[in-house]
Amino acid sequence: MKNISEMKFKSDITIIGAGVVGLAIAAQLAHRDRVVYVLEKNERFGQETSSRHSGVIHSGIYYPHNSLKAKLCVEGNRLLYELCEKQGIGYKKLGKLIVATSDGETGHLHELMGKGQRNGAEGLSMLSKREMRRLELNVEGVAALLSPSTGIIDSPALMGYFAARAKEGGAEIACRREVAGIEKVSGEYRVTVREADGGSFSFLTRVLINCAGLHCDRIAALAGIDTAGAGYKLHYCKGEYFSVGNGKNKLVKRLIYPVPLPKDAGLGVHITLDLEGRMRLGPSVEYVDSIDYSVDAWHKQAFYDAARKMLPFIEYEDLEPESAGVRPKLQGPGEDVRDFVIRDESDKGLPGFIDLIGIESPGLTSSPAIARYVTDMVDKMLM
Ligand SMILES: Cc1cc2nc3c(=O)[nH]c(=O)nc-3n(C[C@H](O)[C@H](O)[C@H](O)COP(=O)(O)OP(=O)(O)OC[C@H]3O[C@@H](n4cnc5c(N)ncnc54)[C@H](O)[C@@H]3O)c2cc1C
């Protein structure tokens, strides 16, 4: 990282936040003939939500048709597999089963299949109990939806790749630099940055992109947006994970999910496997007032009860508290699902300011597609 005195005090494009989304955008936008800065408040990139997730490459089943979530997830799924192949980023296309555990749930399963097919999720098929058992001998249920294009990815390696590509293109990723002020000045933005060592400085940028994850509503407010009026108020929604030990990871080959409840803020507690084959249960859904990554051991019983319905081989003793993430949700408790907001804010009097708000799941999957989407916006702005 360059010393700040070496940074030019004017940039073409500034990206706030070096999570997977900000990095993917930087990788796509960085050219030698443009000055691109990425400002990150933490010591290193990717330390918040982008390293506290399930690591799943989703296929695009759950999201409302024509939503950004559906379109960008389906496109991102394809782009990520291509990228992993070409760049040697670790991944496994394990496939996933969404399992109905009662006859009442099979109707929902058919609805999900229709939704997924309309969205363009690849290769979905409905399985009878017998067909499901042929694939996953140890899973309990009455029917299942198979999604063969769901997989898992080495997300630190993905972020490392995006960061390297951004730097190759000439972008500057400046960590320990927190955006503390945004002021519009004659067609540009003056960005004030607080440095971790106590200093501060400001510079001008033509295009400013808000990829601040759990803090994106604060950044939008700094730019002068009435976040409540715009519908940008975030709700923090915590998801805890429990690891599953005692060799139980050998008993399934795919990711196993329940049928989600309507209006649920998550996909239901599910089984994921990582690239080393470790098994986890989660994430749960709990709206919280503040960001806190502790895991409450008292929640073990609820995880056990949820898992046992589909995975009767799991014992209470197999579970250990593991980790947690916090979703930056626009959907409040009991409210309807909300789409990603990815907007050029010209109509709010902020030309050149792009907001990315509520980039929860499937944000990891969608990241390369979001980068393309935002690049189209920026190219028009800089024309
Ligand atoms: C429990 C859980 C499970 C998930 N599972 C999946 C999954 O399996 N598949 C999937 O596709 N998606 C999943 N997601 C969603 C995915 O993790 C996110 O959509 C994605 O990581 C968001 O990336 P981001 O770059 O937008 O945000 P972040 O990773 O949060 O990055 C934002 C960055 O902005 C920085 N920042 C904030 N404010 C400032 C400031 N003022 N100045 C400078 N920097 C600032 C932060 O420090 C942070 O590094 C999951 C999310 C959660 C919580």
Short mmCIF file of C-alpha atoms and ligand atoms in Angstrom, two decimals:
data_model
loop_
_atom_site.label_atom_id
_atom_site.label_comp_id
_atom_site.label_asym_id
_atom_site.label_seq_id
_atom_site.Cartn_x
_atom_site.Cartn_y
_atom_site.Cartn_z
CA MET A 1 0.00 0.00 0.00
CA LYS A 2 1.30 3.42 -0.93
CA ASN A 3 1.77 6.11 1.67
CA ILE A 4 -1.14 8.51 1.44
CA SER A 5 1.17 11.35 0.46
CA GLU A 6 1.86 9.40 -2.73
CA MET A 7 -1.84 9.11 -3.63
CA LYS A 8 -3.11 11.58 -6.18
CA PHE A 9 -5.60 13.89 -4.56
CA LYS A 10 -8.10 13.39 -7.34
CA SER A 11 -9.53 10.14 -8.63
CA ASP A 12 -11.88 9.15 -11.43
CA ILE A 13 -13.59 6.43 -9.43
CA THR A 14 -13.65 5.74 -5.69
CA ILE A 15 -15.12 2.57 -4.23
CA ILE A 16 -16.02 2.54 -0.53
CA GLY A 17 -15.55 -0.94 0.94
CA ALA A 18 -13.24 -3.80 0.00
CA GLY A 19 -15.55 -6.77 0.49
CA VAL A 20 -16.10 -9.22 -2.35
CA VAL A 21 -18.45 -6.78 -4.11
CA GLY A 22 -16.19 -3.70 -3.93
CA LEU A 23 -13.21 -5.79 -5.03
CA ALA A 24 -15.10 -7.38 -7.95
CA ILE A 25 -16.13 -3.91 -9.12
CA ALA A 26 -12.57 -2.60 -8.74
CA ALA A 27 -11.23 -5.54 -10.78
CA GLN A 28 -13.71 -4.80 -13.55
CA LEU A 29 -13.23 -1.00 -13.56
CA ALA A 30 -9.48 -0.66 -13.16
CA HIS A 31 -7.71 0.54 -16.31
CA ARG A 32 -4.35 2.21 -16.61
CA ASP A 33 -6.03 5.38 -17.92
CA ARG A 34 -8.29 5.75 -14.88
CA VAL A 35 -7.40 6.54 -11.28
CA VAL A 36 -9.38 4.09 -9.12
CA TYR A 37 -9.25 4.04 -5.32
CA VAL A 38 -10.78 1.44 -3.03
CA LEU A 39 -11.04 2.63 0.58
CA GLU A 40 -11.36 0.04 3.33
CA LYS A 41 -11.60 0.84 7.03
CA ASN A 42 -10.23 -2.49 8.28
CA GLU A 43 -6.65 -3.75 8.37
CA ARG A 44 -7.23 -6.02 5.36
CA PHE A 45 -9.85 -6.52 2.69
CA GLY A 46 -12.77 -8.95 3.09
CA GLN A 47 -12.91 -9.04 6.90
CA GLU A 48 -16.67 -8.47 7.35
CA THR A 49 -19.62 -10.25 5.70
CA SER A 50 -17.44 -11.49 2.84
CA SER A 51 -15.65 -13.83 5.24
CA ARG A 52 -18.69 -14.75 7.36
CA HIS A 53 -20.97 -16.65 5.00
CA SER A 54 -21.72 -20.19 3.78
CA GLY A 55 -19.45 -19.95 0.73
CA VAL A 56 -22.18 -21.30 -1.52
CA ILE A 57 -22.44 -20.58 -5.25
CA HIS A 58 -26.22 -20.34 -5.47
CA SER A 59 -28.15 -21.28 -8.59
CA GLY A 60 -30.93 -18.64 -8.43
CA ILE A 61 -33.95 -20.60 -7.22
CA TYR A 62 -35.47 -18.53 -4.44
CA TYR A 63 -35.62 -14.97 -5.73
CA PRO A 64 -38.61 -13.19 -7.31
CA HIS A 65 -38.61 -13.42 -11.12
CA ASN A 66 -36.93 -10.47 -12.84
CA SER A 67 -35.44 -9.24 -9.57
CA LEU A 68 -31.79 -8.17 -9.53
CA LYS A 69 -31.16 -10.99 -7.07
CA ALA A 70 -32.46 -13.57 -9.56
CA LYS A 71 -30.73 -12.14 -12.64
CA LEU A 72 -27.38 -11.38 -11.02
CA CYS A 73 -27.30 -14.70 -9.16
CA VAL A 74 -27.91 -16.77 -12.30
CA GLU A 75 -25.33 -14.76 -14.27
CA GLY A 76 -22.91 -14.77 -11.32
CA ASN A 77 -23.21 -18.56 -10.98
CA ARG A 78 -22.06 -19.02 -14.58
CA LEU A 79 -19.33 -16.37 -14.32
CA LEU A 80 -17.93 -17.76 -11.06
CA TYR A 81 -17.53 -21.29 -12.40
CA GLU A 82 -15.80 -19.92 -15.52
CA LEU A 83 -13.52 -17.77 -13.37
CA CYS A 84 -12.67 -20.62 -11.00
CA GLU A 85 -11.75 -22.89 -13.93
CA LYS A 86 -9.63 -20.25 -15.68
CA GLN A 87 -7.89 -18.82 -12.61
CA GLY A 88 -7.47 -21.97 -10.54
CA ILE A 89 -9.74 -20.72 -7.72
CA GLY A 90 -10.90 -23.63 -5.56
CA TYR A 91 -14.50 -24.77 -5.98
CA LYS A 92 -16.68 -27.87 -5.95
CA LYS A 93 -19.92 -28.16 -7.88
CA LEU A 94 -21.43 -30.45 -5.26
CA GLY A 95 -25.09 -29.90 -6.07
CA LYS A 96 -27.81 -29.33 -3.53
CA LEU A 97 -31.03 -30.94 -2.37
CA ILE A 98 -33.95 -28.98 -0.96
CA VAL A 99 -35.76 -31.60 1.08
CA ALA A 100 -39.48 -31.72 1.89
CA THR A 101 -39.97 -33.51 5.21
CA SER A 102 -43.79 -33.68 5.04
CA ASP A 103 -46.38 -34.01 2.27
CA GLY A 104 -47.49 -30.46 3.09
CA GLU A 105 -44.10 -29.16 1.97
CA THR A 106 -44.08 -30.83 -1.45
CA GLY A 107 -46.38 -28.12 -2.88
CA HIS A 108 -43.78 -25.50 -1.87
CA LEU A 109 -41.10 -27.61 -3.50
CA HIS A 110 -42.98 -27.54 -6.83
CA GLU A 111 -43.44 -23.77 -6.50
CA LEU A 112 -39.70 -23.38 -5.90
CA MET A 113 -38.91 -25.50 -8.93
CA GLY A 114 -41.18 -23.31 -11.11
CA LYS A 115 -39.62 -20.15 -9.69
CA GLY A 116 -36.09 -21.44 -10.23
CA GLN A 117 -36.82 -22.52 -13.79
CA ARG A 118 -38.32 -19.13 -14.65
CA ASN A 119 -35.21 -17.48 -13.21
CA GLY A 120 -32.95 -19.66 -15.37
CA ALA A 121 -31.44 -21.87 -12.63
CA GLU A 122 -29.84 -24.76 -14.46
CA GLY A 123 -30.87 -28.42 -14.48
CA LEU A 124 -33.46 -28.46 -11.67
CA SER A 125 -35.32 -31.73 -11.19
CA MET A 126 -37.86 -33.07 -8.75
CA LEU A 127 -36.93 -36.31 -6.97
CA SER A 128 -39.19 -38.86 -5.32
CA LYS A 129 -38.16 -40.22 -1.94
CA ARG A 130 -36.57 -43.23 -3.67
CA GLU A 131 -34.64 -41.11 -6.15
CA MET A 132 -33.47 -38.83 -3.35
CA ARG A 133 -32.31 -41.83 -1.30
CA ARG A 134 -30.34 -43.12 -4.28
CA LEU A 135 -28.31 -39.91 -4.17
CA GLU A 136 -28.23 -39.37 -0.42
CA LEU A 137 -28.80 -42.58 1.51
CA ASN A 138 -28.74 -40.87 4.92
CA VAL A 139 -31.15 -38.01 4.27
CA GLU A 140 -34.75 -38.25 5.52
CA GLY A 141 -37.63 -36.71 3.57
CA VAL A 142 -40.62 -37.36 1.32
CA ALA A 143 -39.30 -35.63 -1.82
CA ALA A 144 -36.53 -33.28 -2.89
CA LEU A 145 -35.59 -30.66 -5.45
CA LEU A 146 -32.15 -31.26 -6.95
CA SER A 147 -30.09 -28.24 -8.01
CA PRO A 148 -26.98 -29.59 -9.73
CA SER A 149 -25.41 -26.16 -10.41
CA THR A 150 -25.11 -25.22 -6.71
CA GLY A 151 -21.57 -25.43 -5.38
CA ILE A 152 -19.01 -24.05 -2.96
CA ILE A 153 -16.10 -21.69 -3.54
CA ASP A 154 -12.85 -20.65 -1.88
CA SER A 155 -14.00 -17.08 -1.26
CA PRO A 156 -10.68 -15.77 0.19
CA ALA A 157 -9.03 -16.95 -3.05
CA LEU A 158 -11.76 -15.26 -5.09
CA MET A 159 -11.22 -11.97 -3.24
CA GLY A 160 -7.45 -12.35 -3.62
CA TYR A 161 -7.94 -12.76 -7.36
CA PHE A 162 -10.21 -9.68 -7.64
CA ALA A 163 -7.74 -7.61 -5.58
CA ALA A 164 -4.77 -8.71 -7.70
CA ARG A 165 -6.64 -7.94 -10.92
CA ALA A 166 -7.65 -4.50 -9.60
CA LYS A 167 -4.04 -3.72 -8.68
CA GLU A 168 -2.77 -4.94 -12.07
CA GLY A 169 -5.19 -2.49 -13.67
CA GLY A 170 -3.68 0.30 -11.57
CA ALA A 171 -6.27 0.54 -8.77
CA GLU A 172 -5.12 1.49 -5.28
CA ILE A 173 -6.63 -0.57 -2.43
CA ALA A 174 -6.08 1.54 0.67
CA CYS A 175 -6.85 -0.27 3.95
CA ARG A 176 -7.16 1.36 7.40
CA ARG A 177 -8.87 4.30 5.70
CA GLU A 178 -12.44 4.99 6.78
CA VAL A 179 -14.71 7.28 4.79
CA ALA A 180 -16.01 9.84 7.29
CA GLY A 181 -17.45 12.56 5.06
CA ILE A 182 -18.88 13.09 1.57
CA GLU A 183 -19.56 16.49 0.11
CA LYS A 184 -20.84 17.29 -3.39
CA VAL A 185 -18.74 19.99 -5.03
CA SER A 186 -19.49 21.12 -8.59
CA GLY A 187 -20.06 17.78 -10.29
CA GLU A 188 -17.58 15.88 -8.11
CA TYR A 189 -17.40 14.56 -4.56
CA ARG A 190 -15.02 15.57 -1.83
CA VAL A 191 -14.37 12.43 0.23
CA THR A 192 -12.97 12.84 3.73
CA VAL A 193 -11.02 9.88 5.02
CA ARG A 194 -10.05 9.05 8.59
CA GLU A 195 -6.81 7.09 8.86
CA ALA A 196 -6.32 4.37 11.47
CA ASP A 197 -3.34 6.26 12.96
CA GLY A 198 -5.55 9.28 13.70
CA GLY A 199 -4.82 11.43 10.66
CA SER A 200 -7.31 12.50 8.03
CA PHE A 201 -7.30 13.84 4.49
CA SER A 202 -9.73 14.54 1.68
CA PHE A 203 -9.69 14.26 -2.09
CA LEU A 204 -12.01 14.71 -5.06
CA THR A 205 -13.57 11.95 -7.11
CA ARG A 206 -15.85 12.01 -10.16
CA VAL A 207 -17.62 8.73 -9.44
CA LEU A 208 -18.27 7.40 -5.94
CA ILE A 209 -19.52 3.85 -5.37
CA ASN A 210 -20.97 2.80 -2.03
CA CYS A 211 -20.11 -0.88 -1.35
CA ALA A 212 -19.96 -0.52 2.42
CA GLY A 213 -21.95 -3.66 3.29
CA LEU A 214 -23.32 -3.41 6.82
CA HIS A 215 -22.55 0.34 6.83
CA CYS A 216 -23.96 1.22 3.39
CA ASP A 217 -26.96 3.12 4.83
CA ARG A 218 -24.55 5.29 6.85
CA ILE A 219 -22.54 6.07 3.70
CA ALA A 220 -25.74 6.91 1.79
CA ALA A 221 -26.70 9.27 4.65
CA LEU A 222 -23.23 10.88 4.55
CA ALA A 223 -23.88 11.65 0.87
CA GLY A 224 -27.06 13.45 1.93
CA ILE A 225 -29.69 10.78 1.21
CA ASP A 226 -32.69 10.55 3.52
CA THR A 227 -32.22 6.81 4.08
CA ALA A 228 -35.55 6.27 5.84
CA GLY A 229 -37.43 8.07 3.05
CA ALA A 230 -35.52 6.17 0.34
CA GLY A 231 -36.22 2.82 2.02
CA TYR A 232 -32.51 2.22 2.63
CA LYS A 233 -32.64 1.59 6.38
CA LEU A 234 -30.77 -1.63 7.09
CA HIS A 235 -31.86 -4.32 9.52
CA TYR A 236 -29.04 -6.42 10.94
CA CYS A 237 -29.95 -10.09 10.80
CA LYS A 238 -27.54 -12.46 12.49
CA GLY A 239 -26.87 -15.99 11.31
CA GLU A 240 -25.05 -18.44 13.58
CA TYR A 241 -23.30 -21.63 12.53
CA PHE A 242 -22.62 -24.83 14.47
CA SER A 243 -19.96 -27.27 13.27
CA VAL A 244 -20.90 -30.94 12.97
CA GLY A 245 -18.14 -33.29 14.13
CA ASN A 246 -17.58 -36.97 14.86
CA GLY A 247 -17.13 -37.94 11.22
CA LYS A 248 -20.73 -37.13 10.29
CA ASN A 249 -19.48 -35.11 7.29
CA LYS A 250 -18.87 -38.44 5.52
CA LEU A 251 -22.61 -39.19 5.51
CA VAL A 252 -23.73 -36.64 2.88
CA LYS A 253 -22.22 -35.62 -0.45
CA ARG A 254 -24.31 -32.57 -1.27
CA LEU A 255 -25.55 -29.41 0.40
CA ILE A 256 -28.85 -30.21 2.12
CA TYR A 257 -31.48 -27.50 2.65
CA PRO A 258 -35.00 -27.49 4.12
CA VAL A 259 -37.99 -25.97 2.32
CA PRO A 260 -37.92 -22.28 3.38
CA LEU A 261 -40.90 -20.73 5.12
CA PRO A 262 -42.70 -17.95 3.22
CA LYS A 263 -41.33 -14.50 4.20
CA ASP A 264 -38.48 -16.18 6.08
CA ALA A 265 -35.41 -13.94 6.23
CA GLY A 266 -33.12 -16.91 5.50
CA LEU A 267 -33.15 -20.19 3.62
CA GLY A 268 -33.67 -22.26 6.77
CA VAL A 269 -30.92 -23.94 8.79
CA HIS A 270 -29.07 -26.12 6.30
CA ILE A 271 -26.04 -28.34 5.95
CA THR A 272 -23.08 -26.93 4.11
CA LEU A 273 -19.73 -28.52 3.42
CA ASP A 274 -16.54 -26.57 2.85
CA LEU A 275 -13.74 -27.38 0.43
CA GLU A 276 -12.00 -29.48 3.11
CA GLY A 277 -15.20 -31.44 3.60
CA ARG A 278 -16.00 -29.94 7.03
CA MET A 279 -19.71 -29.88 7.81
CA ARG A 280 -21.61 -26.94 9.28
CA LEU A 281 -25.22 -26.25 10.20
CA GLY A 282 -26.64 -22.79 9.71
CA PRO A 283 -27.10 -19.94 9.35
CA SER A 284 -29.96 -19.20 11.72
CA VAL A 285 -32.04 -16.03 11.50
CA GLU A 286 -32.10 -13.49 14.34
CA TYR A 287 -32.72 -9.77 13.94
CA VAL A 288 -30.29 -7.89 16.18
CA ASP A 289 -29.63 -4.25 17.08
CA SER A 290 -25.86 -4.32 16.74
CA ILE A 291 -23.09 -6.23 15.01
CA ASP A 292 -21.84 -9.04 17.21
CA TYR A 293 -20.27 -12.25 15.97
CA SER A 294 -20.52 -14.38 19.12
CA VAL A 295 -22.39 -17.70 18.96
CA ASP A 296 -24.81 -18.46 21.78
CA ALA A 297 -24.21 -22.07 22.88
CA TRP A 298 -27.79 -22.13 24.21
CA HIS A 299 -29.03 -22.16 20.61
CA LYS A 300 -27.65 -25.66 20.10
CA GLN A 301 -30.98 -27.36 20.77
CA ALA A 302 -32.76 -25.34 18.07
CA PHE A 303 -30.06 -26.26 15.52
CA TYR A 304 -30.25 -29.90 16.55
CA ASP A 305 -34.06 -29.98 16.23
CA ALA A 306 -33.97 -28.31 12.80
CA ALA A 307 -31.27 -30.63 11.47
CA ARG A 308 -32.69 -33.90 12.82
CA LYS A 309 -35.77 -33.69 10.62
CA MET A 310 -33.66 -34.17 7.48
CA LEU A 311 -30.53 -35.67 8.97
CA PRO A 312 -31.49 -38.22 11.63
CA PHE A 313 -27.86 -39.36 11.99
CA ILE A 314 -26.89 -36.10 13.72
CA GLU A 315 -26.49 -36.39 17.50
CA TYR A 316 -26.67 -33.53 20.00
CA GLU A 317 -23.01 -34.13 20.96
CA ASP A 318 -21.88 -33.64 17.33
CA LEU A 319 -22.65 -29.91 17.41
CA GLU A 320 -20.26 -27.16 18.54
CA PRO A 321 -20.69 -23.37 18.26
CA GLU A 322 -18.66 -22.27 15.24
CA SER A 323 -19.06 -18.74 13.83
CA ALA A 324 -21.60 -16.09 12.87
CA GLY A 325 -22.27 -13.53 10.18
CA VAL A 326 -24.64 -10.57 9.98
CA ARG A 327 -26.86 -9.94 6.96
CA PRO A 328 -27.33 -6.32 5.80
CA LYS A 329 -31.06 -6.72 5.16
CA LEU A 330 -33.59 -4.27 3.79
CA GLN A 331 -36.36 -6.70 4.73
CA GLY A 332 -37.45 -6.10 8.32
CA PRO A 333 -38.93 -8.84 10.55
CA GLY A 334 -42.14 -10.25 9.01
CA GLU A 335 -41.85 -8.01 5.95
CA ASP A 336 -41.81 -9.01 2.29
CA VAL A 337 -38.54 -9.96 0.63
CA ARG A 338 -36.60 -6.96 -0.72
CA ASP A 339 -34.37 -6.88 -3.78
CA PHE A 340 -30.79 -5.59 -3.99
CA VAL A 341 -30.68 -1.82 -4.53
CA ILE A 342 -28.01 -0.92 -7.12
CA ARG A 343 -28.70 2.65 -8.21
CA ASP A 344 -27.24 5.64 -9.92
CA GLU A 345 -28.51 8.34 -7.54
CA SER A 346 -28.71 11.16 -10.13
CA ASP A 347 -32.44 11.57 -9.48
CA LYS A 348 -31.64 12.32 -5.83
CA GLY A 349 -29.40 15.17 -6.97
CA LEU A 350 -26.27 13.01 -6.75
CA PRO A 351 -24.97 12.36 -10.29
CA GLY A 352 -21.95 10.08 -10.25
CA PHE A 353 -22.96 8.48 -6.94
CA ILE A 354 -23.86 4.77 -7.07
CA ASP A 355 -25.45 3.05 -4.09
CA LEU A 356 -25.33 -0.69 -3.43
CA ILE A 357 -27.72 -1.30 -0.55
CA GLY A 358 -28.86 -4.54 1.06
CA ILE A 359 -26.31 -6.80 -0.68
CA GLU A 360 -27.10 -9.87 1.39
CA SER A 361 -27.21 -13.41 -0.02
CA PRO A 362 -26.70 -14.17 -2.92
CA GLY A 363 -24.15 -11.34 -2.95
CA LEU A 364 -21.09 -13.60 -3.04
CA THR A 365 -22.47 -15.55 -6.01
CA SER A 366 -23.60 -12.38 -7.76
CA SER A 367 -20.35 -10.45 -7.24
CA PRO A 368 -18.92 -10.78 -10.79
CA ALA A 369 -22.33 -10.00 -12.32
CA ILE A 370 -22.80 -7.00 -9.98
CA ALA A 371 -19.39 -5.79 -11.16
CA ARG A 372 -20.52 -5.90 -14.80
CA TYR A 373 -23.80 -4.18 -13.96
CA VAL A 374 -22.05 -1.35 -12.10
CA THR A 375 -19.38 -1.03 -14.80
CA ASP A 376 -22.10 -0.34 -17.40
CA MET A 377 -23.41 2.47 -15.16
CA VAL A 378 -19.94 3.94 -14.64
CA ASP A 379 -19.00 3.76 -18.33
CA LYS A 380 -22.09 5.84 -19.14
CA MET A 381 -21.17 8.35 -16.42
CA LEU A 382 -17.60 8.77 -17.66
CA MET A 383 -18.52 8.92 -21.37
C1 LIG B 1 -24.64 -15.70 7.34
C2 LIG B 1 -24.46 -15.34 5.88
C3 LIG B 1 -24.39 -16.35 4.93
C4 LIG B 1 -24.24 -16.02 3.57
N1 LIG B 1 -24.09 -17.03 2.66
C5 LIG B 1 -23.92 -16.72 1.36
C6 LIG B 1 -23.73 -17.75 0.42
O1 LIG B 1 -23.60 -18.92 0.75
N2 LIG B 1 -23.66 -17.41 -0.90
C7 LIG B 1 -23.77 -16.12 -1.32
O2 LIG B 1 -23.76 -15.88 -2.53
N3 LIG B 1 -23.89 -15.12 -0.42
C8 LIG B 1 -23.94 -15.39 0.90
N4 LIG B 1 -24.06 -14.39 1.82
C9 LIG B 1 -24.03 -13.01 1.35
C10 LIG B 1 -22.62 -12.52 1.07
O3 LIG B 1 -21.74 -12.91 2.09
C11 LIG B 1 -22.66 -10.99 0.95
O4 LIG B 1 -23.65 -10.61 0.04
C12 LIG B 1 -21.33 -10.42 0.48
O5 LIG B 1 -20.25 -10.91 1.23
C13 LIG B 1 -21.40 -8.90 0.58
O6 LIG B 1 -20.17 -8.36 0.19
P1 LIG B 1 -19.94 -6.81 0.30
O7 LIG B 1 -18.64 -6.55 -0.35
O8 LIG B 1 -21.14 -6.09 -0.23
O9 LIG B 1 -19.93 -6.48 1.85
P2 LIG B 1 -18.79 -6.67 2.96
O10 LIG B 1 -18.07 -7.92 2.83
O11 LIG B 1 -19.46 -6.40 4.27
O12 LIG B 1 -17.78 -5.50 2.65
C14 LIG B 1 -18.07 -4.15 2.93
C15 LIG B 1 -16.76 -3.50 3.31
O13 LIG B 1 -16.98 -2.10 3.47
C16 LIG B 1 -16.11 -1.65 4.48
N5 LIG B 1 -16.60 -0.36 4.98
C17 LIG B 1 -17.78 -0.11 5.59
N6 LIG B 1 -17.88 1.21 5.92
C18 LIG B 1 -16.73 1.79 5.49
C19 LIG B 1 -16.25 3.12 5.54
N7 LIG B 1 -16.93 4.12 6.11
N8 LIG B 1 -15.02 3.38 5.00
C20 LIG B 1 -14.28 2.39 4.42
N9 LIG B 1 -14.70 1.10 4.37
C21 LIG B 1 -15.92 0.81 4.88
C22 LIG B 1 -16.21 -2.76 5.53
O14 LIG B 1 -15.14 -2.72 6.43
C23 LIG B 1 -16.23 -4.00 4.64
O15 LIG B 1 -14.94 -4.56 4.46
C24 LIG B 1 -24.19 -14.67 3.18
C25 LIG B 1 -24.24 -13.66 4.15
C26 LIG B 1 -24.36 -13.99 5.50
C27 LIG B 1 -24.39 -12.91 6.53
#
